[in-house]
GROMACS .gro file of C-alpha atoms in nm:
model
  403
    1MET     CA    1   0.476   1.167  -0.030
    2ILE     CA    2   0.167   1.336   0.190
    3LYS     CA    3   0.212   1.666   0.347
    4GLY     CA    4  -0.012   1.910   0.593
    5LYS     CA    5  -0.262   1.639   0.649
    6ASP     CA    6  -0.436   1.554   0.988
    7ILE     CA    7  -0.397   1.181   1.070
    8VAL     CA    8  -0.549   0.927   1.320
    9ILE     CA    9  -0.386   0.628   1.408
   10ILE     CA   10  -0.589   0.395   1.675
   11GLY     CA   11  -0.468   0.052   1.773
   12ILE     CA   12  -0.431  -0.248   1.977
   13GLN     CA   13  -0.084  -0.081   2.190
   14PRO     CA   14  -0.074   0.243   2.395
   15TRP     CA   15   0.179   0.494   2.317
   16ASP     CA   16   0.356   0.388   2.676
   17ILE     CA   17   0.395  -0.014   2.581
   18GLU     CA   18   0.747  -0.090   2.694
   19ILE     CA   19   0.851  -0.311   2.379
   20GLY     CA   20   0.918  -0.200   2.071
   21SER     CA   21   0.628  -0.082   1.816
   22ASN     CA   22   0.583  -0.078   1.449
   23CYS     CA   23   0.290   0.142   1.462
   24LYS     CA   24   0.484   0.402   1.610
   25ASN     CA   25   0.732   0.387   1.436
   26ILE     CA   26   0.495   0.471   1.145
   27ALA     CA   27   0.330   0.758   1.377
   28ARG     CA   28   0.658   0.890   1.466
   29GLU     CA   29   0.736   0.906   1.062
   30PHE     CA   30   0.418   1.041   0.950
   31ALA     CA   31   0.475   1.327   1.171
   32LYS     CA   32   0.767   1.463   0.999
   33GLU     CA   33   0.529   1.672   0.713
   34ASN     CA   34   0.170   1.605   0.905
   35ARG     CA   35  -0.050   1.607   1.252
   36VAL     CA   36  -0.107   1.300   1.395
   37LEU     CA   37  -0.285   1.175   1.693
   38TYR     CA   38  -0.200   0.844   1.825
   39VAL     CA   39  -0.533   0.745   2.006
   40ASN     CA   40  -0.459   0.481   2.292
   41PRO     CA   41  -0.710   0.175   2.302
   42PRO     CA   42  -0.938   0.271   2.615
   43MET     CA   43  -0.862   0.090   2.925
   44ASP     CA   44  -1.145  -0.239   2.961
   45ARG     CA   45  -1.349  -0.276   3.327
   46ILE     CA   46  -1.175  -0.608   3.427
   47THR     CA   47  -0.808  -0.468   3.325
   48LYS     CA   48  -0.897  -0.162   3.596
   49MET     CA   49  -0.991  -0.437   3.835
   50LYS     CA   50  -0.730  -0.662   3.800
   51GLN     CA   51  -0.442  -0.363   3.681
   52LYS     CA   52  -0.501  -0.082   3.944
   53HIS     CA   53  -0.199  -0.167   4.168
   54LYS     CA   54  -0.032  -0.066   3.787
   55ALA     CA   55   0.128   0.282   3.758
   56LYS     CA   56  -0.030   0.346   3.405
   57ILE     CA   57  -0.354   0.217   3.496
   58GLN     CA   58  -0.345   0.434   3.797
   59LYS     CA   59  -0.259   0.674   3.545
   60ARG     CA   60  -0.557   0.613   3.343
   61ILE     CA   61  -0.794   0.628   3.631
   62ARG     CA   62  -0.677   0.977   3.699
   63ILE     CA   63  -0.715   1.086   3.356
   64ALA     CA   64  -1.094   0.941   3.399
   65LYS     CA   65  -1.122   1.099   3.729
   66GLY     CA   66  -1.038   1.497   3.526
   67LEU     CA   67  -0.720   1.465   3.773
   68GLU     CA   68  -0.448   1.480   3.473
   69THR     CA   69  -0.516   1.578   3.085
   70ASP     CA   70  -0.620   1.306   2.851
   71LEU     CA   71  -0.426   1.505   2.533
   72VAL     CA   72  -0.060   1.486   2.541
   73LYS     CA   73   0.227   1.642   2.295
   74ILE     CA   74   0.516   1.342   2.303
   75GLU     CA   75   0.659   1.617   2.003
   76ASP     CA   76   0.605   1.836   1.735
   77ASN     CA   77   0.253   1.761   1.464
   78LEU     CA   78   0.227   1.394   1.714
   79TRP     CA   79  -0.059   1.393   2.002
   80ASN     CA   80  -0.107   1.106   2.211
   81LEU     CA   81  -0.486   1.098   2.337
   82TYR     CA   82  -0.580   0.866   2.681
   83PRO     CA   83  -0.984   0.815   2.613
   84LYS     CA   84  -1.093   0.927   2.939
   85ASP     CA   85  -1.436   0.689   2.891
   86GLY     CA   86  -1.392   0.342   2.995
   87ILE     CA   87  -1.540   0.051   2.772
   88GLU     CA   88  -1.685  -0.266   2.861
   89SER     CA   89  -1.511  -0.633   2.864
   90ILE     CA   90  -1.669  -0.838   2.645
   91ASN     CA   91  -1.444  -1.104   2.458
   92TRP     CA   92  -1.561  -1.369   2.692
   93ILE     CA   93  -1.929  -1.292   2.573
   94SER     CA   94  -1.994  -1.710   2.405
   95SER     CA   95  -2.281  -1.480   2.209
   96HIS     CA   96  -2.169  -1.333   1.883
   97ARG     CA   97  -2.533  -1.138   1.838
   98ILE     CA   98  -2.483  -0.993   2.178
   99PHE     CA   99  -2.130  -0.942   2.152
  100LYS     CA  100  -2.173  -0.709   1.813
  101ILE     CA  101  -2.444  -0.554   1.994
  102LEU     CA  102  -2.174  -0.472   2.331
  103ASN     CA  103  -1.893  -0.401   2.072
  104LYS     CA  104  -2.083  -0.148   1.872
  105ARG     CA  105  -2.169   0.073   2.241
  106ASN     CA  106  -1.739   0.020   2.276
  107ALA     CA  107  -1.669   0.184   1.934
  108ARG     CA  108  -1.924   0.460   2.041
  109ILE     CA  109  -1.789   0.531   2.330
  110LEU     CA  110  -1.462   0.562   2.150
  111SER     CA  111  -1.531   0.782   1.885
  112LYS     CA  112  -1.688   1.034   2.140
  113ASN     CA  113  -1.319   0.983   2.301
  114ILE     CA  114  -1.129   1.064   1.930
  115THR     CA  115  -1.367   1.279   1.841
  116SER     CA  116  -1.308   1.509   2.142
  117GLY     CA  117  -0.942   1.463   2.058
  118ILE     CA  118  -1.004   1.577   1.676
  119GLU     CA  119  -1.169   1.914   1.780
  120ARG     CA  120  -0.941   2.015   1.997
  121LEU     CA  121  -0.652   1.940   1.750
  122GLY     CA  122  -0.878   2.127   1.500
  123PHE     CA  123  -0.841   1.890   1.285
  124SER     CA  124  -1.025   1.786   0.928
  125ASP     CA  125  -1.080   1.547   0.629
  126VAL     CA  126  -0.894   1.302   0.882
  127ILE     CA  127  -0.699   0.979   0.699
  128LEU     CA  128  -0.818   0.684   1.000
  129PHE     CA  129  -0.503   0.453   1.039
  130ASN     CA  130  -0.605   0.135   1.175
  131ASP     CA  131  -0.344  -0.096   1.284
  132SER     CA  132  -0.512  -0.416   1.354
  133SER     CA  133  -0.797  -0.303   1.600
  134MET     CA  134  -1.040  -0.557   1.422
  135PHE     CA  135  -1.278  -0.509   1.708
  136LEU     CA  136  -1.325  -0.178   1.761
  137GLY     CA  137  -1.230  -0.038   1.407
  138LEU     CA  138  -1.514  -0.250   1.308
  139HIS     CA  139  -1.770   0.060   1.303
  140LEU     CA  140  -1.541   0.380   1.379
  141LYS     CA  141  -1.547   0.474   1.015
  142ASP     CA  142  -1.897   0.539   0.959
  143LEU     CA  143  -1.937   0.736   1.281
  144LEU     CA  144  -1.589   0.907   1.251
  145GLN     CA  145  -1.667   0.987   0.853
  146PRO     CA  146  -1.295   0.952   0.778
  147GLN     CA  147  -1.133   1.070   0.408
  148MET     CA  148  -1.021   0.782   0.437
  149TYR     CA  149  -0.994   0.490   0.616
  150ILE     CA  150  -0.689   0.260   0.586
  151TYR     CA  151  -0.661  -0.116   0.829
  152TYR     CA  152  -0.330  -0.196   0.856
  153MET     CA  153  -0.162  -0.551   0.899
  154ARG     CA  154   0.112  -0.692   1.067
  155ASP     CA  155   0.025  -1.013   1.255
  156TYR     CA  156  -0.249  -1.286   1.139
  157LEU     CA  157  -0.426  -1.202   1.475
  158VAL     CA  158  -0.715  -1.394   1.390
  159LYS     CA  159  -0.561  -1.672   1.417
  160VAL     CA  160  -0.438  -1.587   1.784
  161PRO     CA  161  -0.725  -1.747   2.010
  162TYR     CA  162  -0.816  -1.383   2.190
  163TRP     CA  163  -0.900  -1.237   1.832
  164LYS     CA  164  -1.073  -1.536   1.648
  165LYS     CA  165  -1.318  -1.593   1.868
  166HIS     CA  166  -1.539  -1.341   1.707
  167GLY     CA  167  -1.266  -1.179   1.490
  168GLU     CA  168  -1.278  -1.484   1.244
  169GLN     CA  169  -1.653  -1.296   1.177
  170LEU     CA  170  -1.538  -0.959   1.188
  171GLU     CA  171  -1.213  -0.839   1.047
  172PRO     CA  172  -1.289  -0.939   0.687
  173LYS     CA  173  -1.619  -0.719   0.742
  174LEU     CA  174  -1.383  -0.482   0.813
  175ILE     CA  175  -1.141  -0.546   0.564
  176GLU     CA  176  -1.409  -0.520   0.333
  177GLN     CA  177  -1.527  -0.164   0.440
  178ALA     CA  178  -1.184   0.004   0.460
  179ASP     CA  179  -1.067   0.203   0.183
  180MET     CA  180  -0.725  -0.021   0.204
  181VAL     CA  181  -0.537  -0.291   0.393
  182LEU     CA  182  -0.145  -0.196   0.402
  183ASN     CA  183   0.068  -0.480   0.524
  184ASN     CA  184   0.373  -0.586   0.560
  185SER     CA  185   0.370  -0.914   0.464
  186THR     CA  186   0.293  -1.131   0.147
  187LEU     CA  187   0.043  -1.351   0.282
  188TYR     CA  188  -0.114  -1.055   0.480
  189ALA     CA  189  -0.185  -0.937   0.117
  190GLU     CA  190  -0.338  -1.240   0.006
  191TYR     CA  191  -0.549  -1.306   0.294
  192GLY     CA  192  -0.662  -0.881   0.269
  193ALA     CA  193  -0.720  -0.932  -0.097
  194GLN     CA  194  -0.976  -1.215  -0.081
  195PHE     CA  195  -1.236  -0.940   0.126
  196ASN     CA  196  -1.096  -0.608  -0.069
  197LYS     CA  197  -0.888  -0.557  -0.436
  198ASN     CA  198  -0.699  -0.269  -0.214
  199SER     CA  199  -0.526  -0.511  -0.005
  200ILE     CA  200  -0.118  -0.435  -0.036
  201MET     CA  201   0.236  -0.537   0.052
  202VAL     CA  202   0.398  -0.209   0.185
  203GLY     CA  203   0.674  -0.360   0.386
  204GLN     CA  204   0.837  -0.299   0.707
  205GLY     CA  205   1.071  -0.083   0.845
  206CYS     CA  206   1.285  -0.142   1.093
  207ASP     CA  207   1.507   0.116   1.331
  208ILE     CA  208   1.864   0.022   1.074
  209ASP     CA  209   2.038   0.296   1.250
  210MET     CA  210   2.071   0.156   1.597
  211PHE     CA  211   2.210  -0.121   1.429
  212THR     CA  212   2.451  -0.016   1.230
  213ASP     CA  213   2.823  -0.014   1.402
  214ALA     CA  214   2.983   0.161   1.111
  215ASP     CA  215   3.197   0.337   1.346
  216ASN     CA  216   3.304   0.029   1.488
  217SER     CA  217   3.216   0.237   1.831
  218ILE     CA  218   2.963  -0.109   1.991
  219ARG     CA  219   3.102  -0.235   2.267
  220ILE     CA  220   3.056  -0.672   2.287
  221PRO     CA  221   2.930  -0.738   2.646
  222GLU     CA  222   3.165  -0.849   2.861
  223VAL     CA  223   2.965  -1.213   2.955
  224PHE     CA  224   3.100  -1.393   2.594
  225ARG     CA  225   3.443  -1.336   2.684
  226SER     CA  226   3.372  -1.688   2.904
  227ILE     CA  227   3.178  -1.843   2.645
  228PRO     CA  228   3.343  -1.998   2.362
  229SER     CA  229   3.369  -2.001   2.008
  230PRO     CA  230   3.177  -2.010   1.806
  231VAL     CA  231   2.837  -1.848   1.905
  232ILE     CA  232   2.554  -1.923   1.749
  233GLY     CA  233   2.267  -1.632   1.934
  234TYR     CA  234   1.936  -1.558   1.948
  235VAL     CA  235   1.793  -1.219   2.077
  236GLY     CA  236   1.424  -1.160   2.114
  237SER     CA  237   1.138  -1.319   2.343
  238LEU     CA  238   1.131  -1.678   2.431
  239THR     CA  239   0.813  -1.805   2.370
  240THR     CA  240   0.671  -2.127   2.239
  241LEU     CA  241   0.401  -1.991   2.055
  242ARG     CA  242   0.700  -1.868   1.813
  243LEU     CA  243   0.995  -2.113   1.854
  244ASP     CA  244   1.104  -2.461   1.777
  245ILE     CA  245   1.243  -2.556   2.133
  246GLU     CA  246   1.311  -2.940   1.932
  247ILE     CA  247   1.515  -2.718   1.650
  248LEU     CA  248   1.700  -2.543   2.014
  249GLN     CA  249   1.798  -2.895   2.197
  250TYR     CA  250   1.924  -3.114   1.842
  251VAL     CA  251   2.112  -2.812   1.753
  252ALA     CA  252   2.264  -2.769   2.075
  253THR     CA  253   2.319  -3.172   2.116
  254GLN     CA  254   2.483  -3.250   1.766
  255ARG     CA  255   2.712  -3.007   1.783
  256PRO     CA  256   2.828  -2.964   2.202
  257ASP     CA  257   3.168  -2.764   2.036
  258TRP     CA  258   2.879  -2.449   1.976
  259SER     CA  259   2.722  -2.243   2.209
  260ILE     CA  260   2.381  -2.117   2.202
  261VAL     CA  261   2.383  -1.755   2.341
  262LEU     CA  262   1.933  -1.680   2.401
  263VAL     CA  263   1.871  -1.349   2.476
  264GLY     CA  264   1.575  -1.213   2.578
  265PRO     CA  265   1.259  -1.332   2.866
  266GLU     CA  266   1.124  -1.660   2.876
  267ASP     CA  267   0.807  -1.790   2.880
  268GLU     CA  268   0.730  -2.129   3.163
  269ALA     CA  269   0.808  -2.388   2.851
  270PHE     CA  270   1.112  -2.278   2.786
  271LYS     CA  271   1.207  -2.192   3.164
  272MET     CA  272   1.081  -2.580   3.214
  273SER     CA  273   1.275  -2.726   2.877
  274ALA     CA  274   1.580  -2.982   2.900
  275LEU     CA  275   1.795  -2.659   2.758
  276HIS     CA  276   1.825  -2.573   3.057
  277GLN     CA  277   2.013  -2.836   3.124
  278LEU     CA  278   2.254  -2.865   2.818
  279SER     CA  279   2.621  -2.679   2.958
  280ASN     CA  280   2.641  -2.517   2.612
  281VAL     CA  281   2.304  -2.355   2.612
  282HIS     CA  282   2.349  -1.979   2.752
  283PHE     CA  283   2.043  -1.804   2.880
  284LEU     CA  284   2.111  -1.419   2.932
  285GLY     CA  285   1.785  -1.290   3.056
  286SER     CA  286   1.591  -0.997   2.907
  287LYS     CA  287   1.825  -0.738   2.844
  288ASP     CA  288   1.687  -0.361   2.737
  289SER     CA  289   1.690  -0.275   2.376
  290SER     CA  290   1.930  -0.031   2.389
  291THR     CA  291   2.186  -0.304   2.445
  292LEU     CA  292   2.094  -0.580   2.181
  293PRO     CA  293   2.317  -0.461   1.890
  294ALA     CA  294   2.594  -0.485   2.128
  295TYR     CA  295   2.455  -0.878   2.157
  296ILE     CA  296   2.416  -0.945   1.816
  297LYS     CA  297   2.753  -0.837   1.767
  298GLY     CA  298   2.861  -1.093   1.992
  299PHE     CA  299   2.705  -1.335   1.801
  300ASP     CA  300   2.898  -1.553   1.468
  301VAL     CA  301   2.533  -1.721   1.358
  302CYS     CA  302   2.230  -1.547   1.465
  303MET     CA  303   1.945  -1.752   1.400
  304ASN     CA  304   1.547  -1.664   1.441
  305PRO     CA  305   1.395  -2.038   1.470
  306GLN     CA  306   1.044  -1.995   1.381
  307LEU     CA  307   0.788  -2.254   1.479
  308VAL     CA  308   0.513  -2.251   1.184
  309ASN     CA  309   0.174  -2.247   1.300
  310ASP     CA  310  -0.118  -1.987   1.180
  311ILE     CA  311  -0.021  -1.748   1.336
  312THR     CA  312   0.406  -1.734   1.253
  313ILE     CA  313   0.304  -1.824   0.872
  314GLY     CA  314   0.319  -1.463   0.753
  315ASN     CA  315   0.505  -1.295   1.037
  316TYR     CA  316   0.758  -1.049   0.922
  317PRO     CA  317   1.023  -1.124   1.163
  318ARG     CA  318   1.199  -0.755   1.212
  319LYS     CA  319   1.482  -0.909   1.415
  320ILE     CA  320   1.624  -0.997   1.100
  321ASP     CA  321   1.641  -0.683   0.938
  322GLU     CA  322   1.875  -0.631   1.275
  323TYR     CA  323   2.047  -0.881   1.225
  324LEU     CA  324   2.146  -0.809   0.872
  325ALA     CA  325   2.205  -0.451   0.966
  326MET     CA  326   2.483  -0.583   1.179
  327GLY     CA  327   2.647  -0.796   0.910
  328LYS     CA  328   2.542  -1.044   1.066
  329PRO     CA  329   2.493  -1.388   0.873
  330VAL     CA  330   2.202  -1.524   0.950
  331VAL     CA  331   1.985  -1.907   0.919
  332ALA     CA  332   1.611  -1.848   0.975
  333THR     CA  333   1.363  -2.089   0.927
  334SER     CA  334   1.164  -2.074   0.562
  335THR     CA  335   0.838  -1.894   0.551
  336LYS     CA  336   0.630  -1.711   0.260
  337ALA     CA  337   0.720  -1.451   0.424
  338MET     CA  338   1.109  -1.523   0.441
  339GLN     CA  339   1.126  -1.580   0.100
  340MET     CA  340   1.245  -1.185  -0.038
  341PHE     CA  341   1.523  -1.265   0.259
  342ASN     CA  342   1.634  -1.594   0.071
  343GLN     CA  343   1.907  -1.402  -0.130
  344HIS     CA  344   2.077  -1.246   0.224
  345VAL     CA  345   1.934  -1.559   0.470
  346TYR     CA  346   2.000  -1.896   0.468
  347LEU     CA  347   1.690  -2.120   0.519
  348GLY     CA  348   1.549  -2.410   0.607
  349HIS     CA  349   1.312  -2.646   0.722
  350THR     CA  350   1.422  -2.898   0.963
  351LYS     CA  351   1.630  -2.932   1.276
  352GLU     CA  352   1.892  -3.072   1.073
  353ASP     CA  353   1.901  -2.800   0.818
  354TYR     CA  354   1.928  -2.603   1.098
  355VAL     CA  355   2.294  -2.777   1.153
  356ALA     CA  356   2.413  -2.799   0.789
  357LEU     CA  357   2.352  -2.434   0.673
  358ILE     CA  358   2.508  -2.305   1.044
  359LYS     CA  359   2.836  -2.509   0.964
  360LYS     CA  360   2.810  -2.314   0.590
  361ALA     CA  361   2.655  -1.983   0.738
  362LEU     CA  362   3.014  -2.031   0.922
  363SER     CA  363   3.240  -2.143   0.635
  364GLU     CA  364   3.130  -1.810   0.373
  365HIS     CA  365   3.133  -1.593   0.604
  366SER     CA  366   3.381  -1.222   0.471
  367ALA     CA  367   3.387  -0.904   0.483
  368VAL     CA  368   3.199  -0.879   0.139
  369ARG     CA  369   2.910  -1.041   0.276
  370SER     CA  370   2.875  -0.885   0.572
  371LYS     CA  371   2.869  -0.592   0.356
  372GLN     CA  372   2.604  -0.677   0.125
  373ARG     CA  373   2.374  -0.838   0.422
  374MET     CA  374   2.426  -0.435   0.544
  375ALA     CA  375   2.324  -0.264   0.213
  376PHE     CA  376   2.005  -0.494   0.178
  377ALA     CA  377   1.896  -0.458   0.555
  378GLN     CA  378   1.972  -0.034   0.474
  379MET     CA  379   1.632  -0.079   0.212
  380HIS     CA  380   1.481  -0.150   0.511
  381THR     CA  381   1.391   0.204   0.738
  382TRP     CA  382   1.075   0.342   0.873
  383GLU     CA  383   1.139   0.648   0.621
  384ASN     CA  384   1.117   0.383   0.301
  385ASN     CA  385   0.856   0.246   0.479
  386VAL     CA  386   0.606   0.457   0.494
  387LYS     CA  387   0.689   0.565   0.122
  388ASN     CA  388   0.534   0.236   0.044
  389ILE     CA  389   0.283   0.315   0.257
  390TYR     CA  390   0.179   0.741   0.070
  391LYS     CA  391   0.258   0.531  -0.205
  392ALA     CA  392  -0.045   0.274  -0.171
  393ILE     CA  393  -0.236   0.599  -0.054
  394LEU     CA  394  -0.142   0.806  -0.335
  395THR     CA  395  -0.225   0.539  -0.623
  396LEU     CA  396  -0.575   0.506  -0.414
  397ASN     CA  397  -0.586   0.879  -0.387
  398GLN     CA  398  -0.603   0.867  -0.798
  399LYS     CA  399  -0.890   0.621  -0.844
  400LEU     CA  400  -1.073   0.835  -0.588
  401ALA     CA  401  -0.965   1.193  -0.703
  402TRP     CA  402  -0.916   1.266  -0.378
  403ASN     CA  403  -0.745   1.607  -0.320
   0.00000   0.00000   0.00000
């Protein structure tokens, strides 16, 4: 356990993001025993121009004008900083040399805002925890002079076009200068180890309590009354960047006696797909995150038909823990990151595998197996995840003789 430290978190997701965020959960766990400043990404010029009608951007404009405070207390020991000063939008620049010059300027602007927040809170000897901000984070170790600088990788962002453009050159430099690189995937840990010997796999957390139904109080939504069993379901964003439509189409056409239920927002490719023409495929749309356990409870088998590509191959799919916490049998695509689940999840490679494994999952399901799945998921709480982070920090402290 680490107690009484001052921790500054920077990243690519603001506190007021609508979706779940690993880093927000980690921040709350840190704040149980430490003081934490969570820094929103600074507003860039293009976002301000294109999204100025949105309430969140209007709030940031008011903060920039001094009409609202930039430092907000969220709860005990946890504050949120809205950087007052905007930065330039520079990722469109082709010249890597010019990008680096302007990126350093942007980092100085952010550093000035963070320093202001640190001083007002009376923070000292800070631990700087960088959640995936590979551009602005490149210079913050030099500019802020933290006691320890940690880079946290939970996505293979360098393979995403926006980040790849300049990130392939810059992220390795950031990883090299960090005191430690923490990862939620074995693949990411191996990638980081190419540039930093202190690249450590710390796993992943999940809101297990939210997906616990020990008292059988969760009610299956009424819509399931009109959907024939067995129900094979998926909860999450329906995006062709990460999901394999071909697998879904194959399962649905090969087994018309199974109902395929998809819960989540669709991208354009999903909206235009032939899945909408199949009578046994049910799109239930986007749902509030608080209702997702009820939809999972309505599934007989849960699935994660992940598309394997450079972006997804190392992903730790948080939804697997959510499925298992509900005691559900799960069929998922086999990847390196999924091997840690192989005793509790049916892993396949092909669309044919999915049909065979779903059939097997239906036939082998039992109360005993359900309890085993729930027990395994209970190991992946945010508390345990942050304990792993603390362990990694304390181990490094011993090497650095930090006290």
